[in-house]
Coordinates of C-alpha atoms in Angstrom, one line a residue:
M12 CA 13.4 17.1 27.0
R13 CA 11.8 20.4 28.0
R14 CA 15.2 22.0 28.5
Q15 CA 16.3 20.7 25.1
I16 CA 13.2 22.1 23.3
K17 CA 13.6 25.4 25.1
A18 CA 17.2 25.6 23.9
W19 CA 16.1 24.9 20.3
L20 CA 13.5 27.7 20.4
K21 CA 16.0 30.3 21.8
A22 CA 18.9 29.3 19.6
G23 CA 18.1 31.7 16.9
I24 CA 18.7 31.5 13.1
Q25 CA 22.1 31.7 11.4
D26 CA 22.2 32.8 7.8
G27 CA 25.8 32.7 6.6
D28 CA 27.9 34.8 9.0
K29 CA 24.9 36.6 10.5
L30 CA 23.0 35.4 13.6
F31 CA 19.4 36.4 14.1
P32 CA 18.3 35.8 17.7
S33 CA 14.8 34.4 18.5
T34 CA 12.9 36.9 20.7
E35 CA 9.5 35.0 20.6
G36 CA 8.4 31.3 20.4
T37 CA 7.2 29.6 17.2
P38 CA 3.8 30.8 16.0
Q39 CA 0.7 28.6 15.9
G40 CA 0.7 26.5 12.7
G41 CA 4.4 27.2 12.1
V42 CA 6.8 24.9 10.3
I43 CA 8.0 23.3 13.5
S44 CA 4.6 23.1 15.2
P45 CA 3.8 19.5 14.1
L46 CA 7.2 18.3 15.5
L47 CA 6.6 20.1 18.8
A48 CA 3.1 18.6 19.0
N49 CA 4.4 15.1 18.4
I50 CA 7.0 15.5 21.1
A51 CA 4.5 16.9 23.6
L52 CA 1.7 14.3 22.9
H53 CA 4.0 11.3 22.6
G54 CA 2.8 8.7 25.1
L55 CA -0.9 9.7 25.2
E56 CA -2.0 6.6 23.3
K57 CA 0.0 4.3 25.7
H58 CA -1.4 6.1 28.8
L59 CA -5.0 5.6 27.6
K60 CA -4.4 2.0 26.6
N61 CA -3.0 1.2 30.0
W62 CA -6.0 2.9 31.7
I63 CA -8.6 0.9 29.7
R64 CA -6.7 -2.4 30.5
G65 CA -7.3 -1.8 34.2
K66 CA -11.0 -1.3 33.9
T67 CA -13.5 -4.1 34.2
L68 CA -15.4 -4.5 30.9
R69 CA -18.0 -7.2 30.1
Y70 CA -19.4 -8.7 27.0
P71 CA -23.2 -8.4 26.4
C72 CA -23.6 -11.9 27.8
G73 CA -21.9 -10.9 31.1
T74 CA -18.5 -12.5 30.6
V75 CA -15.6 -10.4 31.7
M76 CA -13.3 -9.3 28.9
R77 CA -9.6 -10.1 28.8
K78 CA -7.1 -7.3 29.2
S79 CA -6.0 -7.5 25.6
R80 CA -9.6 -7.4 24.4
R81 CA -10.3 -4.3 26.6
Q82 CA -7.4 -2.5 25.0
Q83 CA -8.8 -3.2 21.5
T84 CA -12.1 -1.6 22.4
L85 CA -10.6 1.9 22.6
G86 CA -9.4 3.5 19.4
I87 CA -7.0 6.4 19.4
I88 CA -6.0 8.2 16.2
R89 CA -3.6 11.1 16.4
Y90 CA -2.0 13.4 13.8
A91 CA 0.2 16.1 15.3
D92 CA -2.0 18.0 17.8
D93 CA -5.3 16.6 16.4
F94 CA -6.6 13.3 17.8
V95 CA -9.8 11.3 18.0
I96 CA -10.8 8.8 20.8
I97 CA -13.4 6.2 19.8
H98 CA -15.4 3.9 22.0
K99 CA -18.9 2.4 21.8
D100 CA -19.7 3.4 25.5
I101 CA -20.4 7.1 26.1
E102 CA -19.5 6.8 29.8
I103 CA -16.1 5.4 29.1
L104 CA -15.6 8.1 26.5
N105 CA -16.4 10.8 29.0
E106 CA -13.9 9.2 31.5
A107 CA -11.3 9.1 28.7
T108 CA -11.8 12.8 28.1
E109 CA -11.2 13.7 31.8
I110 CA -8.1 11.5 31.9
T111 CA -6.8 13.2 28.8
K112 CA -7.3 16.6 30.4
T113 CA -5.4 15.5 33.5
W114 CA -2.6 14.1 31.4
L115 CA -2.3 17.3 29.4
S116 CA -2.4 19.5 32.4
K117 CA 0.9 18.0 33.6
L118 CA 2.5 19.3 30.4
G119 CA 1.0 22.7 30.8
L120 CA -1.5 22.0 27.9
E121 CA -5.3 21.9 27.8
L122 CA -8.0 20.9 25.3
K123 CA -9.6 23.6 23.3
T124 CA -13.3 23.6 24.2
E125 CA -14.3 25.0 20.8
K126 CA -12.8 22.0 18.9
T127 CA -13.7 19.3 21.5
R128 CA -16.8 17.4 20.7
V129 CA -18.5 14.3 22.1
C130 CA -20.8 12.8 19.4
H131 CA -22.2 9.6 18.1
S132 CA -21.3 8.4 14.6
L133 CA -24.8 7.1 13.8
N134 CA -27.4 8.9 16.0
K135 CA -27.9 12.4 17.3
H136 CA -26.3 12.9 20.7
G137 CA -27.8 15.8 22.6
K138 CA -27.3 18.9 20.4
E139 CA -24.5 17.3 18.5
K140 CA -25.1 16.1 15.0
P141 CA -24.0 12.5 14.1
G142 CA -20.5 12.1 12.7
F143 CA -17.4 14.3 13.0
D144 CA -14.7 16.0 10.8
F145 CA -11.1 14.9 11.1
L146 CA -8.2 16.0 8.8
G147 CA -10.6 17.3 6.1
F148 CA -12.8 14.1 6.1
N149 CA -16.3 13.7 7.4
I150 CA -16.7 10.3 9.2
R151 CA -20.2 9.2 9.8
Q152 CA -22.4 6.0 9.8
Y153 CA -25.6 5.8 7.9
K154 CA -28.5 3.4 8.4
T155 CA -29.1 0.7 5.8
G156 CA -32.0 -1.6 4.9
K157 CA -31.9 -5.3 5.8
H158 CA -31.0 -6.2 2.2
H159 CA -28.0 -3.9 2.1
A160 CA -26.7 -4.4 5.7
N161 CA -23.2 -5.7 6.4
K162 CA -22.3 -8.5 8.7
T163 CA -19.8 -8.8 11.5
T164 CA -17.1 -11.5 11.7
Q165 CA -19.5 -13.5 13.9
G166 CA -22.3 -13.3 11.3
D167 CA -24.4 -10.7 13.1
I168 CA -26.2 -8.1 10.9
K169 CA -25.0 -4.5 11.1
P170 CA -27.9 -2.2 10.1
Y171 CA -25.5 0.7 9.2
T172 CA -22.6 1.4 6.9
L173 CA -19.6 3.7 7.4
H174 CA -18.8 6.5 4.9
I175 CA -15.6 8.5 5.0
K176 CA -15.9 11.4 2.5
P177 CA -14.5 14.9 2.0
S178 CA -16.0 17.3 4.5
K179 CA -18.4 20.0 3.1
E180 CA -16.2 22.8 4.5
K181 CA -13.1 21.5 2.6
Y182 CA -14.7 20.9 -0.8
L183 CA -16.4 24.3 -0.7
E184 CA -13.1 25.9 0.2
H185 CA -11.4 24.0 -2.7
Y186 CA -14.1 25.2 -5.1
R187 CA -13.8 28.8 -4.0
E188 CA -10.0 28.6 -4.5
I189 CA -10.6 27.4 -8.1
A190 CA -13.3 30.0 -8.7
Q191 CA -11.0 32.8 -7.6
I192 CA -8.2 31.6 -9.9
I193 CA -10.7 31.6 -12.9
E194 CA -11.7 35.2 -12.0
R195 CA -8.1 36.4 -11.9
Y196 CA -7.3 34.7 -15.2
K197 CA -10.2 36.2 -17.2
A198 CA -7.8 37.9 -19.6
A199 CA -5.1 35.2 -19.6
P200 CA -4.9 32.6 -22.4
Q201 CA -6.5 29.2 -22.0
K202 CA -3.2 27.4 -21.7
A203 CA -2.1 29.6 -18.7
L204 CA -5.4 28.9 -16.9
I205 CA -5.1 25.1 -17.5
Y206 CA -1.5 25.1 -16.2
K207 CA -2.6 27.0 -13.1
L208 CA -5.6 24.7 -12.2
N209 CA -4.2 21.3 -13.0
P210 CA -1.7 20.9 -10.1
I211 CA -4.4 22.1 -7.6
I212 CA -7.0 19.7 -8.9
R213 CA -4.6 16.8 -9.1
G214 CA -3.3 17.3 -5.6
W215 CA -6.7 17.7 -4.0
S216 CA -8.2 14.7 -5.8
N217 CA -5.3 12.5 -4.9
Y218 CA -5.6 13.4 -1.3
Y219 CA -9.3 12.5 -1.1
K220 CA -9.3 9.5 -3.5
Y221 CA -9.2 7.0 -0.6
S222 CA -12.6 8.1 0.5
V223 CA -16.2 7.9 -0.8
C224 CA -15.6 10.7 -3.1
S225 CA -17.1 9.9 -6.6
E226 CA -20.3 11.9 -6.1
I227 CA -18.5 14.9 -4.6
F228 CA -15.9 14.9 -7.4
S229 CA -18.7 14.9 -10.0
K230 CA -20.4 17.8 -8.2
I231 CA -17.2 19.9 -8.2
D232 CA -16.6 19.2 -11.9
H233 CA -20.2 20.4 -12.6
L234 CA -19.6 23.7 -10.7
I235 CA -16.3 24.3 -12.4
F236 CA -17.9 23.8 -15.8
W237 CA -20.4 26.6 -15.2
K238 CA -17.6 28.8 -13.9
L239 CA -15.6 28.2 -17.1
K240 CA -18.7 28.9 -19.2
K241 CA -18.9 32.3 -17.6
W242 CA -15.2 32.7 -18.3
A243 CA -15.8 32.0 -22.0
D244 CA -18.9 34.3 -22.0
H245 CA -16.8 37.2 -20.6
R246 CA -14.1 36.7 -23.3
H247 CA -16.7 36.6 -26.2
P248 CA -19.8 38.5 -25.1
N249 CA -21.1 38.9 -28.6
K250 CA -20.5 35.4 -29.8
S251 CA -23.0 32.5 -29.8
W252 CA -22.5 29.2 -27.9
K253 CA -21.9 27.5 -31.2
F254 CA -18.7 29.4 -31.5
K255 CA -17.6 29.1 -27.9
K256 CA -18.2 25.4 -27.4
P257 CA -15.9 24.0 -30.2
K258 CA -13.3 26.7 -29.4
Y259 CA -12.8 25.9 -25.7
W260 CA -14.3 22.4 -25.2
K261 CA -13.1 19.4 -27.3
T262 CA -14.0 15.7 -27.6
I263 CA -11.3 13.5 -26.1
G264 CA -11.7 9.8 -25.3
G265 CA -15.5 9.8 -25.6
D266 CA -15.8 12.9 -23.4
N267 CA -17.4 15.8 -25.3
W268 CA -16.7 18.4 -22.6
V269 CA -13.0 18.5 -22.1
F270 CA -11.7 22.0 -21.5
S271 CA -8.7 22.0 -23.9
D272 CA -6.9 24.2 -26.4
G273 CA -7.0 21.5 -29.0
K274 CA -3.3 20.5 -28.4
K275 CA -1.9 18.5 -25.5
N276 CA -3.1 21.0 -22.9
R277 CA -6.4 20.0 -21.2
L278 CA -7.9 20.6 -17.8
I279 CA -8.0 17.6 -15.5
K280 CA -11.4 16.6 -14.1
H281 CA -11.6 15.4 -10.5
K282 CA -13.7 12.3 -11.4
K283 CA -11.6 11.5 -14.5
N284 CA -8.4 11.7 -12.5
Y285 CA -9.9 9.4 -9.9
D286 CA -11.0 6.8 -12.5
E287 CA -7.6 6.9 -14.3
T288 CA -5.8 6.3 -11.0
K289 CA -7.9 3.2 -10.4
K290 CA -7.2 1.9 -13.9
K291 CA -3.4 2.4 -13.4
T292 CA -3.6 0.6 -10.1
R293 CA -5.3 -2.4 -11.7
K294 CA -2.8 -2.5 -14.5
K295 CA 0.3 -2.3 -12.3
G296 CA -0.8 -4.7 -9.5
R297 CA -2.1 -8.2 -9.7
K298 CA -5.2 -7.0 -7.8
N299 CA -6.8 -3.7 -7.4
Q300 CA -5.2 -2.3 -4.2
G301 CA -7.1 0.8 -5.1
E302 CA -8.4 3.4 -3.2
T303 CA -8.0 1.7 0.2
F304 CA -5.7 3.0 2.9
K305 CA -4.0 1.1 5.7
K306 CA -3.2 2.8 8.9
V307 CA 0.4 3.0 9.8
Q308 CA 1.2 0.9 12.8
D309 CA 1.7 2.9 16.0
V310 CA 5.2 1.5 16.7
R311 CA 6.5 2.3 13.1
S312 CA 8.7 5.1 12.1
T313 CA 10.4 5.9 8.8
Y314 CA 13.7 5.9 10.6
D315 CA 13.3 2.4 12.2
G316 CA 15.3 0.8 9.3
D317 CA 12.5 -1.7 8.4
T318 CA 12.8 -1.4 4.6
V319 CA 10.4 -4.2 3.9
Y320 CA 7.5 -2.6 5.8
W321 CA 7.9 0.8 4.2
S322 CA 8.5 -0.6 0.7
S323 CA 5.3 -2.6 1.1
R324 CA 3.4 0.6 1.9
L325 CA 5.0 3.1 -0.5
G326 CA 6.3 1.0 -3.3
F327 CA 9.8 2.6 -3.1
H328 CA 12.6 3.0 -0.5
P329 CA 16.0 4.6 -0.9
N330 CA 17.7 1.5 0.6
M331 CA 15.7 -1.0 -1.5
P332 CA 16.0 -1.8 -5.2
T333 CA 13.1 -0.4 -7.2
S334 CA 12.0 -3.7 -8.7
I335 CA 11.8 -5.4 -5.2
A336 CA 10.0 -2.4 -3.7
K337 CA 7.4 -2.4 -6.4
M338 CA 6.7 -6.1 -6.1
L339 CA 6.5 -5.8 -2.3
K340 CA 3.7 -3.3 -2.7
W341 CA 1.9 -5.3 -5.4
Q342 CA 2.0 -8.4 -3.2
E343 CA 1.0 -6.4 0.0
G344 CA 4.2 -7.6 1.7
K345 CA 3.3 -11.3 1.4
C346 CA 5.0 -14.3 -0.2
P347 CA 2.5 -15.7 -2.8
H348 CA 3.9 -19.3 -2.3
C349 CA 3.5 -19.7 1.4
G350 CA 1.2 -16.7 2.1
L351 CA 3.3 -15.4 5.0
S352 CA 4.4 -11.8 5.4
F353 CA 8.0 -10.8 4.6
K354 CA 10.2 -9.8 7.6
H355 CA 13.1 -7.4 7.7
E356 CA 15.6 -10.3 8.2
D357 CA 14.1 -12.6 5.5
I358 CA 16.1 -13.4 2.4
M359 CA 14.0 -12.6 -0.7
E360 CA 14.5 -13.7 -4.3
I361 CA 12.8 -12.7 -7.6
D362 CA 11.1 -15.6 -9.4
H363 CA 9.6 -16.0 -12.8
I364 CA 6.0 -17.1 -12.5
I365 CA 6.3 -19.0 -15.9
P366 CA 10.0 -20.1 -16.2
R367 CA 11.9 -18.5 -19.1
Q368 CA 12.8 -22.0 -20.2
A369 CA 9.0 -22.7 -20.5
G370 CA 8.3 -19.6 -22.6
G371 CA 7.9 -17.0 -19.8
G372 CA 8.9 -13.4 -20.3
N373 CA 11.0 -11.0 -18.1
S374 CA 8.4 -8.3 -17.6
Y375 CA 6.9 -7.3 -14.3
K376 CA 3.7 -9.3 -15.0
N377 CA 5.7 -12.5 -14.9
L378 CA 7.8 -11.7 -11.8
Q379 CA 7.1 -12.3 -8.2
L380 CA 9.0 -12.0 -4.9
L381 CA 9.5 -15.2 -2.8
H382 CA 11.3 -16.4 0.2
R383 CA 14.5 -18.2 -0.7
H384 CA 13.2 -21.6 0.6
C385 CA 9.9 -21.0 -1.2
H386 CA 11.9 -20.2 -4.4
D387 CA 13.7 -23.5 -4.1
E388 CA 10.4 -25.4 -3.7
K389 CA 8.9 -23.6 -6.7
T390 CA 12.0 -24.3 -8.9
W391 CA 11.6 -28.0 -8.2
D392 CA 8.0 -27.9 -9.4
D393 CA 9.0 -25.8 -12.4
L394 CA 11.2 -28.6 -13.7
K395 CA 8.1 -30.6 -14.6
L396 CA 6.6 -27.6 -16.4
I397 CA 9.8 -27.1 -18.3
A398 CA 9.9 -30.8 -19.4
E399 CA 6.3 -30.6 -20.6
Y400 CA 7.1 -27.4 -22.5
Q401 CA 10.2 -28.9 -24.2
N402 CA 8.2 -32.1 -25.2
R403 CA 5.5 -29.9 -26.7
K404 CA 8.1 -27.9 -28.6
E405 CA 9.6 -31.1 -29.9
L406 CA 6.2 -32.3 -31.1
E407 CA 5.6 -28.9 -32.8
K408 CA 9.0 -29.2 -34.5
Q409 CA 8.2 -32.7 -35.9
H410 CA 4.8 -31.5 -37.0
N411 CA 6.4 -28.5 -38.9
K412 CA 8.8 -31.0 -40.6
S413 CA 5.9 -33.1 -41.7
I414 CA 4.1 -30.1 -43.2
K415 CA 7.3 -29.0 -45.0
W416 CA 7.6 -32.5 -46.4
F417 CA 4.0 -32.6 -47.7
N418 CA 4.5 -29.1 -49.2
E419 CA 7.5 -30.4 -51.2
L420 CA 5.7 -33.6 -52.2
F421 CA 2.4 -32.2 -53.4
S422 CA 1.2 -29.1 -55.0
Q423 CA -0.8 -26.7 -52.9
E424 CA -3.4 -26.6 -55.7
K425 CA -4.3 -30.3 -55.2
W426 CA -4.5 -30.5 -51.4
K427 CA -5.1 -28.4 -48.3
W428 CA -4.8 -28.9 -44.5
I429 CA -8.0 -29.6 -42.6
N430 CA -7.7 -30.3 -38.8
D431 CA -4.0 -31.0 -39.2
T432 CA -4.7 -33.6 -41.9
P433 CA -3.8 -33.2 -45.6
V434 CA -6.9 -33.6 -47.8
L435 CA -6.8 -33.9 -51.6
I436 CA -8.9 -31.4 -53.5
S437 CA -10.9 -32.7 -56.5
T438 CA -10.2 -30.9 -59.8
C439 CA -13.8 -31.2 -61.0
D440 CA -16.3 -28.7 -59.6
K441 CA -19.6 -30.5 -58.9
S442 CA -21.4 -27.3 -58.0
H443 CA -21.5 -26.2 -61.6
V444 CA -23.6 -28.4 -63.9
S445 CA -23.6 -27.6 -67.6
E446 CA -26.4 -28.9 -70.0
E447 CA -25.6 -30.7 -73.1
P448 CA -26.8 -29.3 -76.5
Y449 CA -30.5 -30.0 -77.0
E450 CA -29.9 -31.8 -80.4
V451 CA -28.4 -34.7 -78.5
K452 CA -31.4 -35.0 -76.2
I453 CA -34.2 -37.4 -77.0
S454 CA -36.8 -35.2 -75.6
R455 CA -36.8 -31.4 -75.9
T456 CA -38.4 -28.8 -73.8
V457 CA -38.8 -26.6 -76.9
L458 CA -40.1 -27.7 -80.4
K459 CA -37.7 -27.3 -83.3
T460 CA -39.2 -25.5 -86.3
S461 CA -39.0 -27.2 -89.8
R462 CA -36.9 -25.8 -92.5
R463 CA -39.9 -25.8 -94.9
G464 CA -41.8 -23.5 -92.6
D465 CA -44.2 -26.1 -91.4
S466 CA -45.8 -25.6 -88.1
L467 CA -45.2 -29.2 -87.2
A468 CA -41.7 -30.4 -86.3

């Protein structure tokens, strides 16, 4: 393998008919650096797992752990040349560090002391602060009260909670990048500034949306607002705020502070983009899969040919129909009828949750993916549902015929339907009572004057 990699690096670059020889190796952080790191560090996880299996570990009660359980106590996460080793025992962690150094020395590599830390995720360890940064995220545990504590699978109380959030260094770097763009675009129109900032904000917020990011997103949006306010003040130094606010900020969807030109162009907010993503996830899926991330299994590769696994993760695959790939992701790779996960060799079929013969539609909301044998069992159960639906439609048809017959037989002015029953309406209105002329009454409330002008009636 070393010989093959050396040949690649010395092969040079050919552009058309010209050959440009390689006189030096690839630079640090170059395009091919992640590939070389993956080739060099492949096997590190397996080596550490085999080492921990051979150690004698005990439970708090004194019972010796099984080998499979020992292997689960050591966590290894690697991305290119960055990796993290996690264990609850500091002594085992120190041993793992020495074993890693020995393993790397055989490849001519070594750990960089400036970037190597041994820390605790909850408490301060020596001079090291609790928690660590990895791939732009800050991973740390925080103490909680007894009323907010989580529980283990055994029911034990955990007086701490885990927070994975954007690291301070990364979100300040992101804000500085946006601030520099706003400074450069002082004389540019508002539309050009929006077009420049939107892809940066959307990409950054989508990367960190799987973490505890709501508070940090709101903070960045607040800082950007004041930067944009200075941008507006620079463009109109002699104008009042009453002029600038309606000119550059509009009210859209209940938000009174949307940086927009009044047309379709508006600046995306980190918090707003995060909330809209969660709403879309809820609408598309049958449950909110939102904002949680599942680690890729260590034995998986995009080239292993397992279309079911990668469709369940991504929601699309070039070798899988789009509709099936979407349903695999919504169902988290499981059959809703039997609850078992789909395998690569399983035969899958699309089923209507409510049969079309029973009034069901053909939209995604009424579709699900089942095993073939599960589909056969559900179809047998659906026959009863279809029979009930047809009987109900037949009763409705007879009811409509009866209504039509009554409409033809009676006039609508004389009767009306009340609780599916025809009720005759009386022609006399008892609510209006008219008095008869007072001459006919025996007793009068008012005395009648005489024709002769007498005061007596």
